[in-house]
Amino acid sequence: MITVERKDSFHLKISRVLQEETSHKLDLFLFVPGELGLNTHVISEDAFYHGAIHVKRTYYSDRHHLPLVMSRLAGRGKLDPNQYRLGLSLYAHQYAVALERSTQALLDAARDARKAEKQGEESNARRRSDRAKGSADGGGVEESRREGDPAAPLRERLEELCELTQGILRRLRRQKPGDEGLHRYYANIDNYLSWLTEQSLLALVAHLPRGSGYREVRERLLAICRAESEHRESHEYNSARVTRDPTRISNKMRLLRRLIEYPVTLKQHNQELGGGEQKAVKGLATAVVMAFVSLGLLEARAVLGDITALLVLVMALLYALREVFKDDLRVTLWRLLRRGRPKWRRQYLDPTSNEPVGRELEWFDYKRFTRLDEEIKRVRKRNVAQREEVVLHYRASSRMSPTRFLSGYDRTRETLSLDLSLLTRLMDKGSHHVYRLKEGQVSREAVEKRHLINLVIREVEGEGEPMLQRWKIVMSRSKIVDVELVHEEGGTA
């Protein structure tokens, strides 16, 4: 299963878990509106690949207690200290990733609930105004009747999040290592997870609706935040000077996050393919053009005889043609030679043993819609309105070696970050106004211009059937507004 979510203002985070199969294929098709004027002259293929696509892979296990069990065994002296650090990092990393995803989903739900609450308040205010004017029958009948509790679904999800965070942190702190070096590592991880939990829950509190239906869960969230703050103070994880300065505490936690991710993130060695072939093509093109130029010079000398002004003019013309056609011939030969072949190779290494655990071949190019596969065309459901779209195609084919993975782990989590800020430079800065009629009054609202970008994803695991998804990405010049999964049976974009 592939998930696509908004990471920040301009980044998309595409995540997938690679199963036991040793081969995986991934295709991303980005359909960009033609009105932006995107082409290879504006943003080259190499520039987009290096500037907008970032891949990271980490170890993953659905046996969530395995890392903690390994860390406890190491803490009791039954495993190597490196295994303790690795197990604790895996446990902390999986908790941090799960907490961030859950928090983001709850934040979206809280914003929707807050918007619905605001609309309900405006509707009630209008009804009260109508009753005050005598438009209702007798004015004493209550029109709005409460049907169920609209806050219940979100409140239950928040309660579940509270239970899970407290339980996970409780299991982490159940046994502390006695070794001083291991305890220092444990303290750093405990410090970060405590701070991350507090920040995530405070963000939820800040975006919760103000209604009375959320009062109890809000108090529980704040109680957990206060308990985590007191926990860090009692263990003296951070000095008072660092705690008071938001910039310093944020930078410190960012470094601790890197400390957690380093043992579980696979190292990468990237290599651009075709370097030797490119030199050979350049030499071949030069040799072919020079052969024709030399033959032309010999023929001109035979026809014109001695050196004259006309012969010099003919020689100058031949050398000019050489400069014109040499580069064109080189580019044409290079495209014919590299068509359909991978452009980059990425090798993955275990962060502890430095042994290769897999490799990946990558492609990136601009595509014409007519050259796309029929299944991609079917999923896109292109019509006349999108005939000018520019298609960007990223493809990755990887082969992993689970037998070389860390003991107990046979899966990896891949996170592909897609930076769309390169496209925002092509968008207009201006906005326009929309006029609306409300209660007999005309209001004017400023509207920022938005663009719809379609992302089609195709994933193939081993010899299985391809899985396809289409996502709608609504963007403005200032941010990614919305990311939505479009089901095949649903309407078109």
Short mmCIF file of C-alpha atoms in Angstrom, two decimals:
data_model
loop_
_atom_site.label_atom_id
_atom_site.label_comp_id
_atom_site.label_asym_id
_atom_site.label_seq_id
_atom_site.Cartn_x
_atom_site.Cartn_y
_atom_site.Cartn_z
CA MET A 1 0.00 0.00 0.00
CA ILE A 2 1.30 3.41 -1.00
CA THR A 3 0.41 6.53 0.93
CA VAL A 4 0.82 10.11 -0.30
CA GLU A 5 0.62 12.97 2.17
CA ARG A 6 1.61 16.57 2.46
CA LYS A 7 4.89 16.88 4.34
CA ASP A 8 5.06 20.67 4.46
CA SER A 9 4.15 23.59 2.21
CA PHE A 10 5.74 22.21 -0.97
CA HIS A 11 6.80 18.62 -0.25
CA LEU A 12 4.88 15.42 -0.88
CA LYS A 13 5.85 12.33 1.09
CA ILE A 14 5.26 9.07 -0.79
CA SER A 15 5.67 6.06 1.50
CA ARG A 16 5.55 2.35 0.88
CA VAL A 17 6.63 -0.80 2.70
CA LEU A 18 8.64 -3.22 0.57
CA GLN A 19 7.55 -6.78 1.26
CA GLU A 20 9.56 -10.00 1.14
CA GLU A 21 9.76 -10.06 -2.66
CA THR A 22 13.24 -9.31 -3.89
CA SER A 23 12.23 -7.12 -6.87
CA HIS A 24 10.08 -4.00 -6.89
CA LYS A 25 9.07 -1.58 -9.61
CA LEU A 26 7.64 1.89 -9.08
CA ASP A 27 6.40 4.38 -11.66
CA LEU A 28 5.36 7.94 -10.86
CA PHE A 29 3.58 9.99 -13.54
CA LEU A 30 3.17 13.67 -12.74
CA PHE A 31 0.66 15.42 -15.02
CA VAL A 32 1.46 19.16 -14.93
CA PRO A 33 -0.95 21.70 -16.50
CA GLY A 34 0.33 22.99 -19.82
CA GLU A 35 -0.44 26.59 -18.86
CA LEU A 36 2.61 26.59 -16.58
CA GLY A 37 4.89 26.33 -19.61
CA LEU A 38 7.04 23.51 -18.22
CA ASN A 39 9.52 21.90 -20.63
CA THR A 40 13.09 20.63 -20.76
CA HIS A 41 14.43 24.13 -21.44
CA VAL A 42 12.79 25.54 -18.29
CA ILE A 43 13.68 22.63 -15.98
CA SER A 44 15.94 19.93 -17.38
CA GLU A 45 15.49 16.27 -16.51
CA ASP A 46 18.70 16.15 -14.47
CA ALA A 47 17.80 19.36 -12.60
CA PHE A 48 14.36 18.05 -11.64
CA TYR A 49 15.71 14.65 -10.58
CA HIS A 50 18.48 16.06 -8.39
CA GLY A 51 16.45 18.97 -7.02
CA ALA A 52 13.01 17.48 -6.46
CA ILE A 53 13.35 13.72 -5.83
CA HIS A 54 14.87 12.44 -2.57
CA VAL A 55 14.69 8.78 -1.53
CA LYS A 56 15.30 7.29 1.91
CA ARG A 57 14.94 3.70 3.10
CA THR A 58 14.84 2.41 6.66
CA TYR A 59 14.41 -0.99 8.25
CA TYR A 60 10.81 -1.89 9.06
CA SER A 61 9.03 -4.62 10.99
CA ASP A 62 5.36 -5.19 11.78
CA ARG A 63 6.47 -7.02 14.92
CA HIS A 64 6.51 -3.79 16.87
CA HIS A 65 7.93 -5.22 20.08
CA LEU A 66 10.95 -6.86 18.43
CA PRO A 67 13.25 -3.80 18.69
CA LEU A 68 12.36 -3.30 22.35
CA VAL A 69 12.99 -6.97 23.14
CA MET A 70 16.39 -6.77 21.45
CA SER A 71 17.27 -3.62 23.37
CA ARG A 72 16.30 -5.24 26.68
CA LEU A 73 18.41 -8.32 25.98
CA ALA A 74 21.35 -6.08 25.14
CA GLY A 75 20.74 -4.04 28.29
CA ARG A 76 21.00 -7.21 30.36
CA GLY A 77 24.33 -8.04 28.77
CA LYS A 78 23.03 -10.79 26.51
CA LEU A 79 23.64 -8.85 23.30
CA ASP A 80 26.29 -6.53 21.99
CA PRO A 81 25.90 -2.82 22.98
CA ASN A 82 25.57 -1.95 19.30
CA GLN A 83 22.51 -4.19 19.17
CA TYR A 84 21.04 -2.21 22.07
CA ARG A 85 21.48 1.09 20.27
CA LEU A 86 20.10 -0.37 17.06
CA GLY A 87 17.07 -1.96 18.71
CA LEU A 88 16.23 1.18 20.65
CA SER A 89 16.60 3.34 17.55
CA LEU A 90 14.29 1.06 15.57
CA TYR A 91 11.67 1.20 18.31
CA ALA A 92 11.89 4.99 18.58
CA HIS A 93 11.90 5.53 14.82
CA GLN A 94 8.79 3.44 14.21
CA TYR A 95 6.99 5.22 17.05
CA ALA A 96 7.97 8.65 15.74
CA VAL A 97 6.81 7.84 12.20
CA ALA A 98 3.50 6.39 13.42
CA LEU A 99 2.89 9.35 15.75
CA GLU A 100 3.54 11.89 12.99
CA ARG A 101 1.18 10.14 10.58
CA SER A 102 -1.56 9.78 13.18
CA THR A 103 -1.18 13.39 14.28
CA GLN A 104 -1.40 14.68 10.72
CA ALA A 105 -4.60 12.71 10.09
CA LEU A 106 -6.12 13.98 13.34
CA LEU A 107 -5.08 17.56 12.54
CA ASP A 108 -6.93 17.36 9.23
CA ALA A 109 -9.99 15.95 10.99
CA ALA A 110 -9.79 18.66 13.69
CA ARG A 111 -9.62 21.42 11.08
CA ASP A 112 -12.66 20.00 9.33
CA ALA A 113 -14.55 19.77 12.63
CA ARG A 114 -13.59 23.32 13.50
CA LYS A 115 -14.79 24.56 10.11
CA ALA A 116 -18.08 22.66 10.53
CA GLU A 117 -18.49 24.12 14.02
CA LYS A 118 -17.98 27.64 12.69
CA GLN A 119 -20.53 27.08 9.94
CA GLY A 120 -22.98 25.72 12.51
CA GLU A 121 -22.52 28.78 14.70
CA GLU A 122 -23.22 31.07 11.74
CA SER A 123 -26.33 29.06 10.86
CA ASN A 124 -27.62 29.25 14.45
CA ALA A 125 -26.96 32.97 14.53
CA ARG A 126 -29.04 33.46 11.38
CA ARG A 127 -31.92 31.42 12.84
CA ARG A 128 -31.85 33.42 16.05
CA SER A 129 -31.90 36.59 13.99
CA ASP A 130 -34.92 35.33 12.05
CA ARG A 131 -36.77 34.43 15.24
CA ALA A 132 -36.01 37.81 16.71
CA LYS A 133 -37.69 39.43 13.70
CA GLY A 134 -40.83 37.38 14.30
CA SER A 135 -40.45 35.15 11.26
CA ALA A 136 -40.98 31.98 13.28
CA ASP A 137 -44.32 30.73 14.61
CA GLY A 138 -44.57 32.08 18.15
CA GLY A 139 -40.79 32.31 18.46
CA GLY A 140 -40.64 29.90 21.38
CA VAL A 141 -40.01 26.63 19.60
CA GLU A 142 -36.46 25.30 19.52
CA GLU A 143 -35.67 24.51 15.86
CA SER A 144 -32.38 22.73 16.24
CA ARG A 145 -32.53 19.35 17.88
CA ARG A 146 -29.41 17.51 18.73
CA GLU A 147 -29.11 14.24 16.88
CA GLY A 148 -26.25 12.30 18.37
CA ASP A 149 -22.87 13.74 19.29
CA PRO A 150 -20.91 15.08 16.28
CA ALA A 151 -17.73 15.27 18.38
CA ALA A 152 -17.76 11.56 19.27
CA PRO A 153 -15.74 10.11 16.32
CA LEU A 154 -12.87 12.57 16.65
CA ARG A 155 -12.93 12.34 20.43
CA GLU A 156 -12.64 8.54 20.30
CA ARG A 157 -9.65 8.77 17.95
CA LEU A 158 -7.96 11.25 20.29
CA GLU A 159 -8.61 8.98 23.28
CA GLU A 160 -7.07 6.06 21.39
CA LEU A 161 -4.01 8.18 20.55
CA CYS A 162 -3.59 9.07 24.23
CA GLU A 163 -3.72 5.41 25.25
CA LEU A 164 -1.21 4.36 22.61
CA THR A 165 1.32 7.11 23.33
CA GLN A 166 1.23 6.51 27.08
CA GLY A 167 1.53 2.74 26.63
CA ILE A 168 4.46 2.94 24.21
CA LEU A 169 6.39 5.40 26.35
CA ARG A 170 5.65 3.34 29.46
CA ARG A 171 7.13 0.22 27.84
CA LEU A 172 10.19 2.19 26.74
CA ARG A 173 10.86 3.44 30.29
CA ARG A 174 10.14 0.16 32.03
CA GLN A 175 13.80 -0.87 32.11
CA LYS A 176 16.75 1.51 32.02
CA PRO A 177 20.24 0.24 31.15
CA GLY A 178 22.85 0.21 33.88
CA ASP A 179 25.83 0.87 31.64
CA GLU A 180 26.69 4.58 31.52
CA GLY A 181 27.23 4.68 27.76
CA LEU A 182 24.00 2.85 27.04
CA HIS A 183 22.10 5.00 29.53
CA ARG A 184 23.28 8.15 27.76
CA TYR A 185 21.92 6.79 24.49
CA TYR A 186 18.64 5.83 26.19
CA ALA A 187 18.35 9.32 27.70
CA ASN A 188 18.75 10.99 24.31
CA ILE A 189 16.00 8.85 22.78
CA ASP A 190 13.71 9.24 25.78
CA ASN A 191 14.28 12.99 25.67
CA TYR A 192 13.33 13.24 21.99
CA LEU A 193 10.28 10.98 22.16
CA SER A 194 8.98 12.88 25.18
CA TRP A 195 9.40 16.21 23.38
CA LEU A 196 7.89 14.90 20.14
CA THR A 197 4.86 13.53 22.00
CA GLU A 198 4.34 16.85 23.75
CA GLN A 199 4.65 18.85 20.53
CA SER A 200 2.26 16.57 18.63
CA LEU A 201 -0.40 16.68 21.33
CA LEU A 202 -0.08 20.45 21.77
CA ALA A 203 -0.60 20.87 18.01
CA LEU A 204 -3.80 18.87 18.31
CA VAL A 205 -5.01 20.97 21.24
CA ALA A 206 -4.32 24.17 19.28
CA HIS A 207 -6.50 23.02 16.37
CA LEU A 208 -9.35 21.35 18.29
CA PRO A 209 -12.80 22.94 18.06
CA ARG A 210 -13.75 25.11 21.00
CA GLY A 211 -16.99 23.26 21.72
CA SER A 212 -17.75 21.69 25.08
CA GLY A 213 -17.72 18.23 23.52
CA TYR A 214 -13.92 18.30 23.44
CA ARG A 215 -13.35 19.66 26.94
CA GLU A 216 -12.46 16.37 28.60
CA VAL A 217 -10.17 15.09 25.85
CA ARG A 218 -8.48 18.50 25.69
CA GLU A 219 -7.74 18.31 29.41
CA ARG A 220 -6.34 14.81 29.02
CA LEU A 221 -4.08 15.89 26.18
CA LEU A 222 -2.81 18.82 28.24
CA ALA A 223 -2.25 16.52 31.23
CA ILE A 224 -0.03 14.23 29.14
CA CYS A 225 1.89 17.26 27.86
CA ARG A 226 2.47 18.53 31.40
CA ALA A 227 3.56 15.06 32.53
CA GLU A 228 6.09 14.80 29.69
CA SER A 229 7.47 18.26 30.44
CA GLU A 230 7.88 17.35 34.11
CA HIS A 231 9.50 14.05 33.10
CA ARG A 232 12.20 15.86 31.12
CA GLU A 233 12.75 18.38 33.92
CA SER A 234 13.02 15.71 36.62
CA HIS A 235 15.66 13.82 34.62
CA GLU A 236 17.48 17.05 33.67
CA TYR A 237 17.54 16.18 30.00
CA ASN A 238 17.74 19.82 28.89
CA SER A 239 19.19 22.85 30.60
CA ALA A 240 16.90 25.74 31.54
CA ARG A 241 18.62 27.98 28.99
CA VAL A 242 17.92 25.53 26.16
CA THR A 243 14.33 24.96 27.27
CA ARG A 244 13.55 28.68 27.30
CA ASP A 245 14.84 29.26 23.76
CA PRO A 246 12.52 27.69 21.13
CA THR A 247 15.23 27.82 18.46
CA ARG A 248 17.82 26.00 20.55
CA ILE A 249 15.46 23.30 21.77
CA SER A 250 14.18 22.74 18.23
CA ASN A 251 17.70 22.42 16.82
CA LYS A 252 18.70 20.06 19.61
CA MET A 253 15.73 17.81 18.95
CA ARG A 254 16.48 17.85 15.24
CA LEU A 255 19.96 16.50 16.01
CA LEU A 256 18.51 13.85 18.30
CA ARG A 257 16.16 12.78 15.49
CA ARG A 258 19.17 12.31 13.25
CA LEU A 259 20.80 10.26 16.03
CA ILE A 260 17.76 7.98 16.06
CA GLU A 261 17.53 7.61 12.29
CA TYR A 262 21.21 7.02 11.57
CA PRO A 263 21.44 3.33 12.68
CA VAL A 264 18.20 2.36 10.91
CA THR A 265 18.59 4.28 7.64
CA LEU A 266 20.29 2.45 4.80
CA LYS A 267 23.32 4.19 3.38
CA GLN A 268 23.25 5.12 -0.28
CA HIS A 269 25.85 5.33 -3.00
CA ASN A 270 24.57 7.07 -6.14
CA GLN A 271 26.15 6.72 -9.55
CA GLU A 272 25.22 8.35 -12.83
CA LEU A 273 25.27 5.85 -15.66
CA GLY A 274 26.61 6.32 -19.17
CA GLY A 275 29.69 8.47 -18.45
CA GLY A 276 32.03 6.40 -20.63
CA GLU A 277 29.41 6.00 -23.33
CA GLN A 278 28.89 9.75 -23.46
CA LYS A 279 32.61 10.31 -24.11
CA ALA A 280 32.58 7.62 -26.80
CA VAL A 281 29.58 9.21 -28.51
CA LYS A 282 31.24 12.62 -28.40
CA GLY A 283 34.39 11.21 -30.02
CA LEU A 284 32.39 9.31 -32.64
CA ALA A 285 30.37 12.38 -33.59
CA THR A 286 33.53 14.46 -33.91
CA ALA A 287 35.22 11.79 -36.05
CA VAL A 288 32.23 11.45 -38.41
CA VAL A 289 31.88 15.19 -38.91
CA MET A 290 35.63 15.69 -39.42
CA ALA A 291 35.67 12.90 -42.01
CA PHE A 292 33.05 14.69 -44.09
CA VAL A 293 34.81 18.06 -43.61
CA SER A 294 38.14 16.58 -44.73
CA LEU A 295 36.56 15.00 -47.79
CA GLY A 296 34.92 18.32 -48.59
CA LEU A 297 38.24 20.16 -48.31
CA LEU A 298 39.99 17.67 -50.60
CA GLU A 299 37.22 17.92 -53.17
CA ALA A 300 37.27 21.73 -53.04
CA ARG A 301 41.07 21.76 -53.47
CA ALA A 302 40.78 19.46 -56.48
CA VAL A 303 38.11 21.62 -58.10
CA LEU A 304 39.45 25.09 -57.28
CA GLY A 305 43.15 24.33 -57.59
CA ASP A 306 45.48 26.83 -55.85
CA ILE A 307 44.56 28.72 -52.73
CA THR A 308 42.22 31.51 -53.69
CA ALA A 309 39.67 33.67 -51.95
CA LEU A 310 36.94 31.30 -53.09
CA LEU A 311 38.76 28.30 -51.59
CA VAL A 312 39.16 30.13 -48.28
CA LEU A 313 35.44 30.93 -48.34
CA VAL A 314 34.56 27.29 -49.01
CA MET A 315 36.84 26.16 -46.15
CA ALA A 316 35.20 28.64 -43.79
CA LEU A 317 31.76 27.35 -44.80
CA LEU A 318 32.80 23.72 -44.21
CA TYR A 319 34.18 24.51 -40.74
CA ALA A 320 30.97 26.38 -39.90
CA LEU A 321 28.90 23.38 -40.92
CA ARG A 322 31.14 21.21 -38.76
CA GLU A 323 30.37 23.29 -35.66
CA VAL A 324 26.65 23.27 -36.44
CA PHE A 325 26.20 19.56 -37.07
CA LYS A 326 28.72 18.17 -34.57
CA ASP A 327 26.60 18.96 -31.48
CA ASP A 328 23.35 17.97 -33.19
CA LEU A 329 24.82 14.63 -34.24
CA ARG A 330 26.21 14.02 -30.74
CA VAL A 331 22.86 14.75 -29.07
CA THR A 332 20.97 12.56 -31.55
CA LEU A 333 23.34 9.62 -31.13
CA TRP A 334 23.24 9.97 -27.33
CA ARG A 335 19.43 9.94 -27.23
CA LEU A 336 19.23 6.90 -29.47
CA LEU A 337 21.79 5.04 -27.38
CA ARG A 338 20.25 5.87 -23.98
CA ARG A 339 16.57 5.62 -24.91
CA GLY A 340 14.77 3.38 -22.43
CA ARG A 341 17.91 2.71 -20.38
CA PRO A 342 18.38 3.72 -16.71
CA LYS A 343 20.18 6.96 -15.97
CA TRP A 344 21.21 6.42 -12.34
CA ARG A 345 22.13 3.53 -10.06
CA ARG A 346 21.55 3.64 -6.31
CA GLN A 347 23.21 1.08 -4.03
CA TYR A 348 21.94 0.47 -0.48
CA LEU A 349 24.30 -0.50 2.33
CA ASP A 350 23.62 -1.68 5.85
CA PRO A 351 24.53 1.22 8.19
CA THR A 352 26.27 -1.06 10.69
CA SER A 353 28.13 -3.63 8.59
CA ASN A 354 28.44 -1.56 5.38
CA GLU A 355 27.45 -4.65 3.40
CA PRO A 356 25.31 -4.11 0.27
CA VAL A 357 21.69 -5.11 0.88
CA GLY A 358 20.16 -3.98 -2.41
CA ARG A 359 20.40 -1.80 -5.47
CA GLU A 360 18.07 0.34 -7.51
CA LEU A 361 18.01 1.60 -11.10
CA GLU A 362 16.26 4.89 -11.83
CA TRP A 363 14.83 6.67 -14.87
CA PHE A 364 13.44 10.18 -15.26
CA ASP A 365 12.24 11.90 -18.41
CA TYR A 366 9.51 13.93 -20.03
CA LYS A 367 6.83 11.81 -21.71
CA ARG A 368 4.21 12.40 -24.36
CA PHE A 369 0.72 11.30 -23.44
CA THR A 370 0.45 9.25 -26.61
CA ARG A 371 3.47 7.16 -25.58
CA LEU A 372 2.09 6.20 -22.17
CA ASP A 373 0.83 2.70 -21.41
CA GLU A 374 -2.86 2.07 -21.93
CA GLU A 375 -3.44 1.37 -18.23
CA ILE A 376 -1.90 4.73 -17.29
CA LYS A 377 -4.12 6.49 -19.85
CA ARG A 378 -7.15 4.68 -18.44
CA VAL A 379 -6.38 5.69 -14.86
CA ARG A 380 -5.69 9.30 -15.84
CA LYS A 381 -8.97 9.51 -17.78
CA ARG A 382 -7.64 12.32 -19.89
CA ASN A 383 -10.08 14.43 -21.88
CA VAL A 384 -9.93 17.47 -24.14
CA ALA A 385 -9.43 19.86 -21.20
CA GLN A 386 -6.05 18.31 -20.32
CA ARG A 387 -4.60 17.82 -23.79
CA GLU A 388 -1.78 20.28 -23.09
CA GLU A 389 -0.54 18.57 -19.93
CA VAL A 390 3.17 17.88 -19.54
CA VAL A 391 3.96 14.40 -18.21
CA LEU A 392 6.97 13.82 -15.95
CA HIS A 393 7.86 10.14 -15.50
CA TYR A 394 10.01 8.74 -12.69
CA ARG A 395 10.71 5.04 -12.61
CA ALA A 396 12.61 2.92 -10.10
CA SER A 397 13.42 -0.78 -10.23
CA SER A 398 15.00 -2.21 -7.10
CA ARG A 399 16.23 -5.59 -6.01
CA MET A 400 16.85 -6.21 -2.32
CA SER A 401 18.62 -9.04 -0.49
CA PRO A 402 16.60 -9.86 2.66
CA THR A 403 19.16 -12.50 3.68
CA ARG A 404 21.65 -9.67 4.32
CA PHE A 405 19.21 -7.57 6.33
CA LEU A 406 19.52 -6.98 10.02
CA SER A 407 18.52 -10.09 11.97
CA GLY A 408 14.75 -10.17 12.48
CA TYR A 409 13.95 -7.72 9.68
CA ASP A 410 12.95 -8.63 6.14
CA ARG A 411 11.23 -5.42 5.07
CA THR A 412 12.16 -1.82 4.45
CA ARG A 413 10.13 1.38 4.44
CA GLU A 414 10.82 3.66 1.50
CA THR A 415 10.04 7.36 1.78
CA LEU A 416 10.21 9.36 -1.44
CA SER A 417 10.07 13.12 -0.95
CA LEU A 418 8.82 15.06 -3.99
CA ASP A 419 9.66 18.77 -3.87
CA LEU A 420 7.13 20.72 -5.96
CA SER A 421 8.60 24.15 -5.19
CA LEU A 422 10.26 24.03 -8.62
CA LEU A 423 6.79 24.25 -10.16
CA THR A 424 5.63 27.17 -8.01
CA ARG A 425 8.12 29.45 -9.76
CA LEU A 426 6.07 28.99 -12.93
CA MET A 427 2.77 29.95 -11.27
CA ASP A 428 1.25 33.43 -11.32
CA LYS A 429 1.47 35.61 -8.23
CA GLY A 430 -1.80 37.40 -8.81
CA SER A 431 -5.23 36.71 -7.38
CA HIS A 432 -8.75 37.64 -8.40
CA HIS A 433 -11.98 38.45 -6.59
CA VAL A 434 -15.20 36.49 -6.34
CA TYR A 435 -18.46 38.27 -5.52
CA ARG A 436 -21.11 36.51 -3.46
CA LEU A 437 -24.63 37.40 -2.36
CA LYS A 438 -25.30 36.74 1.34
CA GLU A 439 -28.52 37.83 3.04
CA GLY A 440 -29.08 40.59 0.54
CA GLN A 441 -25.52 41.91 0.84
CA VAL A 442 -22.76 41.62 -1.76
CA SER A 443 -19.39 40.50 -0.39
CA ARG A 444 -16.07 40.40 -2.19
CA GLU A 445 -13.51 37.70 -1.41
CA ALA A 446 -9.94 37.47 -2.69
CA VAL A 447 -9.18 34.10 -4.30
CA GLU A 448 -5.67 32.81 -5.01
CA LYS A 449 -5.20 31.03 -8.31
CA ARG A 450 -4.82 27.27 -7.91
CA HIS A 451 -3.61 24.53 -10.23
CA LEU A 452 -4.56 20.87 -10.30
CA ILE A 453 -1.75 18.35 -10.70
CA ASN A 454 -2.47 14.65 -11.13
CA LEU A 455 -0.12 12.01 -9.76
CA VAL A 456 -0.53 8.46 -11.07
CA ILE A 457 1.42 5.74 -9.24
CA ARG A 458 2.01 2.20 -10.44
CA GLU A 459 3.70 -0.38 -8.19
CA VAL A 460 4.62 -3.96 -9.04
CA GLU A 461 5.95 -6.36 -6.40
CA GLY A 462 7.77 -9.38 -7.78
CA GLU A 463 5.61 -11.14 -10.38
CA GLY A 464 2.35 -9.82 -8.95
CA GLU A 465 -0.28 -7.69 -10.61
CA PRO A 466 0.39 -3.93 -10.85
CA MET A 467 -1.38 -1.70 -8.35
CA LEU A 468 -2.40 1.73 -9.65
CA GLN A 469 -3.51 4.86 -7.82
CA ARG A 470 -4.37 8.38 -8.87
CA TRP A 471 -3.98 11.36 -6.55
CA LYS A 472 -5.21 14.90 -7.07
CA ILE A 473 -2.83 17.59 -5.82
CA VAL A 474 -4.23 21.10 -5.56
CA MET A 475 -1.46 23.71 -5.50
CA SER A 476 -1.15 27.46 -5.29
CA ARG A 477 1.97 29.54 -5.48
CA SER A 478 2.25 29.61 -1.69
CA LYS A 479 1.59 25.96 -0.72
CA ILE A 480 0.09 22.57 -1.46
CA VAL A 481 -3.57 23.08 -0.62
CA ASP A 482 -4.94 19.55 -0.74
CA VAL A 483 -3.96 15.95 -1.54
CA GLU A 484 -6.75 13.52 -2.34
CA LEU A 485 -6.89 9.90 -3.48
CA VAL A 486 -9.22 9.42 -6.45
CA HIS A 487 -10.90 6.03 -6.62
CA GLU A 488 -11.21 4.45 -10.05
CA GLU A 489 -14.98 4.29 -9.83
CA GLY A 490 -15.21 7.97 -8.85
CA GLY A 491 -15.41 11.04 -11.01
CA THR A 492 -12.62 12.52 -13.05
CA ALA A 493 -10.35 15.33 -11.97
#
